Amino acid sequence: MAALHLYGTVRAAAPLVAWFDVAATAVVLLAAGTLLGVMFLFVRIASDDSDRYKELKEVVETLFGTPAHLRRNPDDRPDSATARSEAAASSGVAPFSEPCPACGETVTERHPECPSCGLRLL
């Protein structure tokens, strides 16, 4: 008789367990969809060229990309080129002059750009 009573209890709890399974599946699918949406949003923000998310882009670059000291910063290019040419000039390297590949004007190691045509020199 006790076995029959236990079977009746399990049978009565079966719909509750089925609803629990449905709810758990819905929660897991909702969490997976949310994570997928956040991931797409994160990739969109990280690939945005504007400066709206500059701090977030720096974090992404630090985690997944080039280290900060190896990244090219467009604001620092003229200063770094001038600093490089001055460092090369003061380090005892023999000065040189050669024609600009674009216009033929004579340039030296002190010119980050050609004075006549504006070609950026390396």
Short mmCIF file of N, CA and C in Angstrom, two decimals:
data_model
loop_
_atom_site.label_atom_id
_atom_site.label_comp_id
_atom_site.label_asym_id
_atom_site.label_seq_id
_atom_site.Cartn_x
_atom_site.Cartn_y
_atom_site.Cartn_z
N MET A 1 0.81 -1.18 0.00
CA MET A 1 0.00 0.00 0.00
C MET A 1 0.87 1.26 0.00
N ALA A 2 2.00 1.21 0.73
CA ALA A 2 2.88 2.37 0.79
C ALA A 2 3.47 2.66 -0.59
N ALA A 3 3.74 1.59 -1.34
CA ALA A 3 4.29 1.78 -2.68
C ALA A 3 3.26 2.45 -3.58
N LEU A 4 2.01 2.11 -3.43
CA LEU A 4 0.96 2.73 -4.22
C LEU A 4 0.81 4.20 -3.87
N HIS A 5 0.93 4.49 -2.57
CA HIS A 5 0.84 5.88 -2.12
C HIS A 5 2.02 6.71 -2.66
N LEU A 6 3.22 6.13 -2.65
CA LEU A 6 4.41 6.82 -3.17
C LEU A 6 4.28 7.05 -4.67
N TYR A 7 3.75 6.07 -5.40
CA TYR A 7 3.56 6.21 -6.83
C TYR A 7 2.57 7.33 -7.15
N GLY A 8 1.57 7.48 -6.34
CA GLY A 8 0.60 8.54 -6.54
C GLY A 8 1.21 9.92 -6.32
N THR A 9 2.12 10.02 -5.34
CA THR A 9 2.80 11.29 -5.07
C THR A 9 3.72 11.68 -6.23
N VAL A 10 4.45 10.69 -6.74
CA VAL A 10 5.36 10.95 -7.87
C VAL A 10 4.55 11.33 -9.10
N ARG A 11 3.44 10.64 -9.29
CA ARG A 11 2.60 10.94 -10.45
C ARG A 11 2.00 12.34 -10.34
N ALA A 12 1.69 12.77 -9.15
CA ALA A 12 1.12 14.10 -8.95
C ALA A 12 2.18 15.18 -9.15
N ALA A 13 3.45 14.85 -8.86
CA ALA A 13 4.54 15.83 -8.99
C ALA A 13 5.07 15.91 -10.42
N ALA A 14 4.70 15.00 -11.28
CA ALA A 14 5.23 14.97 -12.66
C ALA A 14 4.94 16.27 -13.42
N PRO A 15 3.74 16.84 -13.38
CA PRO A 15 3.54 18.10 -14.11
C PRO A 15 4.39 19.25 -13.55
N LEU A 16 4.62 19.25 -12.25
CA LEU A 16 5.46 20.28 -11.65
C LEU A 16 6.90 20.17 -12.15
N VAL A 17 7.41 18.95 -12.25
CA VAL A 17 8.76 18.72 -12.75
C VAL A 17 8.84 19.12 -14.22
N ALA A 18 7.83 18.83 -14.99
CA ALA A 18 7.82 19.21 -16.41
C ALA A 18 7.86 20.73 -16.56
N TRP A 19 7.09 21.44 -15.76
CA TRP A 19 7.11 22.90 -15.82
C TRP A 19 8.46 23.45 -15.36
N PHE A 20 9.07 22.80 -14.38
CA PHE A 20 10.39 23.22 -13.92
C PHE A 20 11.41 23.05 -15.05
N ASP A 21 11.33 21.94 -15.80
CA ASP A 21 12.23 21.72 -16.93
C ASP A 21 12.04 22.78 -18.01
N VAL A 22 10.81 23.11 -18.30
CA VAL A 22 10.52 24.13 -19.30
C VAL A 22 11.06 25.49 -18.86
N ALA A 23 10.85 25.82 -17.59
CA ALA A 23 11.34 27.11 -17.08
C ALA A 23 12.86 27.16 -17.09
N ALA A 24 13.52 26.07 -16.69
CA ALA A 24 14.99 26.04 -16.68
C ALA A 24 15.53 26.17 -18.10
N THR A 25 14.92 25.51 -19.05
CA THR A 25 15.35 25.61 -20.45
C THR A 25 15.17 27.03 -20.97
N ALA A 26 14.05 27.65 -20.61
CA ALA A 26 13.81 29.03 -21.04
C ALA A 26 14.84 29.99 -20.45
N VAL A 27 15.19 29.79 -19.19
CA VAL A 27 16.19 30.65 -18.54
C VAL A 27 17.55 30.48 -19.22
N VAL A 28 17.94 29.25 -19.51
CA VAL A 28 19.23 29.00 -20.15
C VAL A 28 19.26 29.61 -21.56
N LEU A 29 18.18 29.43 -22.32
CA LEU A 29 18.13 30.02 -23.67
C LEU A 29 18.14 31.54 -23.62
N LEU A 30 17.46 32.12 -22.66
CA LEU A 30 17.46 33.58 -22.50
C LEU A 30 18.85 34.09 -22.14
N ALA A 31 19.54 33.38 -21.25
CA ALA A 31 20.91 33.77 -20.88
C ALA A 31 21.85 33.65 -22.07
N ALA A 32 21.72 32.58 -22.85
CA ALA A 32 22.58 32.40 -24.03
C ALA A 32 22.30 33.49 -25.07
N GLY A 33 21.04 33.83 -25.28
CA GLY A 33 20.70 34.90 -26.22
C GLY A 33 21.22 36.24 -25.76
N THR A 34 21.14 36.51 -24.46
CA THR A 34 21.66 37.77 -23.92
C THR A 34 23.17 37.85 -24.10
N LEU A 35 23.88 36.76 -23.80
CA LEU A 35 25.33 36.75 -23.98
C LEU A 35 25.71 36.94 -25.44
N LEU A 36 24.96 36.33 -26.34
CA LEU A 36 25.23 36.49 -27.76
C LEU A 36 25.01 37.94 -28.20
N GLY A 37 23.94 38.55 -27.73
CA GLY A 37 23.67 39.95 -28.05
C GLY A 37 24.73 40.88 -27.51
N VAL A 38 25.16 40.64 -26.28
CA VAL A 38 26.22 41.46 -25.68
C VAL A 38 27.52 41.29 -26.45
N MET A 39 27.80 40.08 -26.90
CA MET A 39 29.02 39.83 -27.66
C MET A 39 28.99 40.60 -28.99
N PHE A 40 27.87 40.58 -29.70
CA PHE A 40 27.76 41.35 -30.94
C PHE A 40 27.90 42.85 -30.68
N LEU A 41 27.28 43.34 -29.62
CA LEU A 41 27.39 44.75 -29.27
C LEU A 41 28.83 45.11 -28.94
N PHE A 42 29.52 44.26 -28.21
CA PHE A 42 30.91 44.49 -27.84
C PHE A 42 31.79 44.55 -29.08
N VAL A 43 31.58 43.65 -30.03
CA VAL A 43 32.38 43.66 -31.26
C VAL A 43 32.09 44.92 -32.07
N ARG A 44 30.83 45.34 -32.11
CA ARG A 44 30.49 46.57 -32.83
C ARG A 44 31.13 47.79 -32.21
N ILE A 45 31.11 47.86 -30.90
CA ILE A 45 31.73 48.99 -30.21
C ILE A 45 33.23 48.97 -30.41
N ALA A 46 33.84 47.79 -30.33
CA ALA A 46 35.29 47.69 -30.47
C ALA A 46 35.76 48.02 -31.88
N SER A 47 34.91 47.83 -32.89
CA SER A 47 35.31 48.12 -34.25
C SER A 47 34.87 49.51 -34.71
N ASP A 48 34.28 50.29 -33.84
CA ASP A 48 33.83 51.65 -34.16
C ASP A 48 35.05 52.56 -34.28
N ASP A 49 35.09 53.38 -35.33
CA ASP A 49 36.24 54.25 -35.56
C ASP A 49 36.14 55.59 -34.84
N SER A 50 35.00 55.92 -34.30
CA SER A 50 34.86 57.20 -33.62
C SER A 50 35.51 57.12 -32.23
N ASP A 51 35.64 58.24 -31.58
CA ASP A 51 36.27 58.28 -30.26
C ASP A 51 35.26 58.19 -29.13
N ARG A 52 34.04 57.75 -29.42
CA ARG A 52 33.02 57.66 -28.38
C ARG A 52 33.37 56.60 -27.34
N TYR A 53 33.96 55.51 -27.78
CA TYR A 53 34.27 54.40 -26.88
C TYR A 53 35.78 54.20 -26.79
N LYS A 54 36.52 55.28 -26.64
CA LYS A 54 37.98 55.22 -26.67
C LYS A 54 38.53 54.36 -25.53
N GLU A 55 37.99 54.52 -24.32
CA GLU A 55 38.49 53.76 -23.18
C GLU A 55 38.22 52.27 -23.36
N LEU A 56 37.03 51.94 -23.86
CA LEU A 56 36.70 50.54 -24.08
C LEU A 56 37.58 49.94 -25.16
N LYS A 57 37.86 50.71 -26.21
CA LYS A 57 38.74 50.22 -27.26
C LYS A 57 40.15 49.98 -26.74
N GLU A 58 40.61 50.82 -25.84
CA GLU A 58 41.93 50.61 -25.25
C GLU A 58 41.97 49.34 -24.43
N VAL A 59 40.90 49.07 -23.71
CA VAL A 59 40.82 47.83 -22.93
C VAL A 59 40.84 46.62 -23.86
N VAL A 60 40.06 46.69 -24.95
CA VAL A 60 40.01 45.58 -25.90
C VAL A 60 41.37 45.39 -26.55
N GLU A 61 42.02 46.46 -26.95
CA GLU A 61 43.35 46.36 -27.55
C GLU A 61 44.35 45.78 -26.56
N THR A 62 44.23 46.16 -25.30
CA THR A 62 45.15 45.64 -24.29
C THR A 62 44.93 44.15 -24.09
N LEU A 63 43.68 43.72 -24.07
CA LEU A 63 43.40 42.31 -23.83
C LEU A 63 43.67 41.44 -25.05
N PHE A 64 43.28 41.89 -26.23
CA PHE A 64 43.30 41.02 -27.40
C PHE A 64 44.23 41.47 -28.50
N GLY A 65 44.78 42.65 -28.42
CA GLY A 65 45.52 43.18 -29.55
C GLY A 65 46.93 43.57 -29.21
N THR A 66 47.37 44.56 -29.92
CA THR A 66 48.72 45.07 -29.80
C THR A 66 48.89 45.80 -28.48
N PRO A 67 50.01 45.60 -27.78
CA PRO A 67 50.25 46.35 -26.55
C PRO A 67 50.32 47.85 -26.81
N ALA A 68 50.02 48.63 -25.79
CA ALA A 68 49.92 50.08 -25.94
C ALA A 68 51.22 50.71 -26.42
N HIS A 69 52.36 50.19 -25.97
CA HIS A 69 53.62 50.81 -26.36
C HIS A 69 53.99 50.49 -27.81
N LEU A 70 53.31 49.53 -28.45
CA LEU A 70 53.58 49.22 -29.85
C LEU A 70 52.53 49.78 -30.80
N ARG A 71 51.43 50.31 -30.26
CA ARG A 71 50.37 50.87 -31.10
C ARG A 71 50.78 52.20 -31.69
N ARG A 72 50.33 52.47 -32.90
CA ARG A 72 50.58 53.77 -33.52
C ARG A 72 49.50 54.72 -33.07
N ASN A 73 49.93 55.86 -32.56
CA ASN A 73 48.99 56.88 -32.13
C ASN A 73 49.07 58.02 -33.14
N PRO A 74 47.99 58.34 -33.84
CA PRO A 74 48.07 59.37 -34.88
C PRO A 74 48.45 60.75 -34.36
N ASP A 75 48.21 61.02 -33.07
CA ASP A 75 48.55 62.33 -32.52
C ASP A 75 50.05 62.48 -32.30
N ASP A 76 50.75 61.36 -32.08
CA ASP A 76 52.17 61.43 -31.73
C ASP A 76 53.10 61.22 -32.91
N ARG A 77 52.61 61.01 -34.08
CA ARG A 77 53.48 60.70 -35.21
C ARG A 77 54.49 61.79 -35.54
N PRO A 78 54.09 63.05 -35.69
CA PRO A 78 55.10 64.05 -36.04
C PRO A 78 56.16 64.21 -34.96
N ASP A 79 55.75 64.19 -33.70
CA ASP A 79 56.71 64.34 -32.62
C ASP A 79 57.68 63.16 -32.57
N SER A 80 57.16 61.95 -32.76
CA SER A 80 58.03 60.79 -32.68
C SER A 80 58.99 60.75 -33.86
N ALA A 81 58.55 61.18 -35.04
CA ALA A 81 59.44 61.21 -36.20
C ALA A 81 60.54 62.23 -35.98
N THR A 82 60.20 63.38 -35.43
CA THR A 82 61.20 64.39 -35.13
C THR A 82 62.15 63.89 -34.06
N ALA A 83 61.62 63.25 -33.05
CA ALA A 83 62.46 62.72 -31.97
C ALA A 83 63.40 61.65 -32.51
N ARG A 84 62.89 60.80 -33.41
CA ARG A 84 63.74 59.76 -34.00
C ARG A 84 64.86 60.37 -34.82
N SER A 85 64.53 61.38 -35.62
CA SER A 85 65.57 61.99 -36.45
C SER A 85 66.60 62.72 -35.60
N GLU A 86 66.14 63.38 -34.53
CA GLU A 86 67.09 64.05 -33.64
C GLU A 86 67.95 63.05 -32.89
N ALA A 87 67.37 61.93 -32.49
CA ALA A 87 68.14 60.90 -31.80
C ALA A 87 69.17 60.29 -32.73
N ALA A 88 68.80 60.07 -33.98
CA ALA A 88 69.74 59.52 -34.95
C ALA A 88 70.86 60.52 -35.23
N ALA A 89 70.52 61.80 -35.29
CA ALA A 89 71.53 62.82 -35.56
C ALA A 89 72.50 62.96 -34.40
N SER A 90 71.99 62.85 -33.17
CA SER A 90 72.85 63.02 -32.01
C SER A 90 73.58 61.75 -31.62
N SER A 91 73.23 60.62 -32.19
CA SER A 91 73.86 59.36 -31.79
C SER A 91 75.17 59.11 -32.51
N GLY A 92 75.58 60.00 -33.37
CA GLY A 92 76.86 59.84 -34.04
C GLY A 92 76.73 59.17 -35.40
N VAL A 93 75.52 58.92 -35.86
CA VAL A 93 75.33 58.34 -37.18
C VAL A 93 75.68 59.40 -38.22
N ALA A 94 76.37 58.99 -39.23
CA ALA A 94 76.79 59.94 -40.26
C ALA A 94 75.57 60.50 -40.97
N PRO A 95 75.51 61.83 -41.14
CA PRO A 95 74.36 62.42 -41.83
C PRO A 95 74.35 61.99 -43.30
N PHE A 96 73.17 61.92 -43.84
CA PHE A 96 73.04 61.54 -45.24
C PHE A 96 72.05 62.47 -45.92
N SER A 97 72.13 62.50 -47.21
CA SER A 97 71.14 63.21 -48.01
C SER A 97 70.92 62.38 -49.27
N GLU A 98 69.68 62.32 -49.68
CA GLU A 98 69.34 61.57 -50.88
C GLU A 98 68.14 62.21 -51.53
N PRO A 99 67.88 61.91 -52.78
CA PRO A 99 66.72 62.52 -53.45
C PRO A 99 65.41 61.90 -52.96
N CYS A 100 64.39 62.74 -52.92
CA CYS A 100 63.05 62.28 -52.56
C CYS A 100 62.56 61.33 -53.66
N PRO A 101 61.98 60.19 -53.31
CA PRO A 101 61.50 59.25 -54.33
C PRO A 101 60.37 59.82 -55.20
N ALA A 102 59.64 60.80 -54.68
CA ALA A 102 58.50 61.33 -55.43
C ALA A 102 58.88 62.49 -56.35
N CYS A 103 59.66 63.46 -55.81
CA CYS A 103 59.90 64.67 -56.60
C CYS A 103 61.37 64.92 -56.91
N GLY A 104 62.29 64.21 -56.26
CA GLY A 104 63.70 64.39 -56.54
C GLY A 104 64.38 65.45 -55.70
N GLU A 105 63.66 66.16 -54.84
CA GLU A 105 64.23 67.17 -53.94
C GLU A 105 65.18 66.46 -52.96
N THR A 106 66.28 67.09 -52.61
CA THR A 106 67.23 66.51 -51.68
C THR A 106 66.69 66.60 -50.26
N VAL A 107 66.67 65.45 -49.57
CA VAL A 107 66.21 65.39 -48.18
C VAL A 107 67.29 64.76 -47.33
N THR A 108 67.27 65.06 -46.03
CA THR A 108 68.23 64.50 -45.09
C THR A 108 67.50 63.70 -44.03
N GLU A 109 68.26 63.15 -43.07
CA GLU A 109 67.64 62.37 -41.99
C GLU A 109 66.82 63.25 -41.05
N ARG A 110 66.99 64.55 -41.13
CA ARG A 110 66.23 65.46 -40.27
C ARG A 110 64.84 65.78 -40.82
N HIS A 111 64.55 65.36 -42.03
CA HIS A 111 63.25 65.64 -42.64
C HIS A 111 62.31 64.45 -42.45
N PRO A 112 61.29 64.60 -41.61
CA PRO A 112 60.29 63.52 -41.53
C PRO A 112 59.40 63.49 -42.77
N GLU A 113 59.30 64.65 -43.45
CA GLU A 113 58.53 64.77 -44.69
C GLU A 113 59.37 65.53 -45.70
N CYS A 114 59.10 65.28 -46.96
CA CYS A 114 59.79 66.03 -48.02
C CYS A 114 59.31 67.48 -47.97
N PRO A 115 60.24 68.46 -47.96
CA PRO A 115 59.82 69.86 -47.86
C PRO A 115 59.06 70.36 -49.10
N SER A 116 59.28 69.76 -50.27
CA SER A 116 58.60 70.29 -51.45
C SER A 116 57.27 69.58 -51.75
N CYS A 117 57.23 68.24 -51.64
CA CYS A 117 55.99 67.54 -52.02
C CYS A 117 55.21 67.00 -50.81
N GLY A 118 55.81 66.97 -49.62
CA GLY A 118 55.10 66.53 -48.42
C GLY A 118 55.05 65.02 -48.23
N LEU A 119 55.81 64.25 -49.02
CA LEU A 119 55.84 62.80 -48.87
C LEU A 119 56.43 62.44 -47.52
N ARG A 120 55.75 61.55 -46.80
CA ARG A 120 56.24 61.13 -45.48
C ARG A 120 57.38 60.14 -45.68
N LEU A 121 58.52 60.45 -45.09
CA LEU A 121 59.72 59.62 -45.24
C LEU A 121 59.92 58.77 -44.00
N LEU A 122 60.45 57.59 -44.19
CA LEU A 122 60.70 56.68 -43.06
C LEU A 122 62.12 56.79 -42.59
#
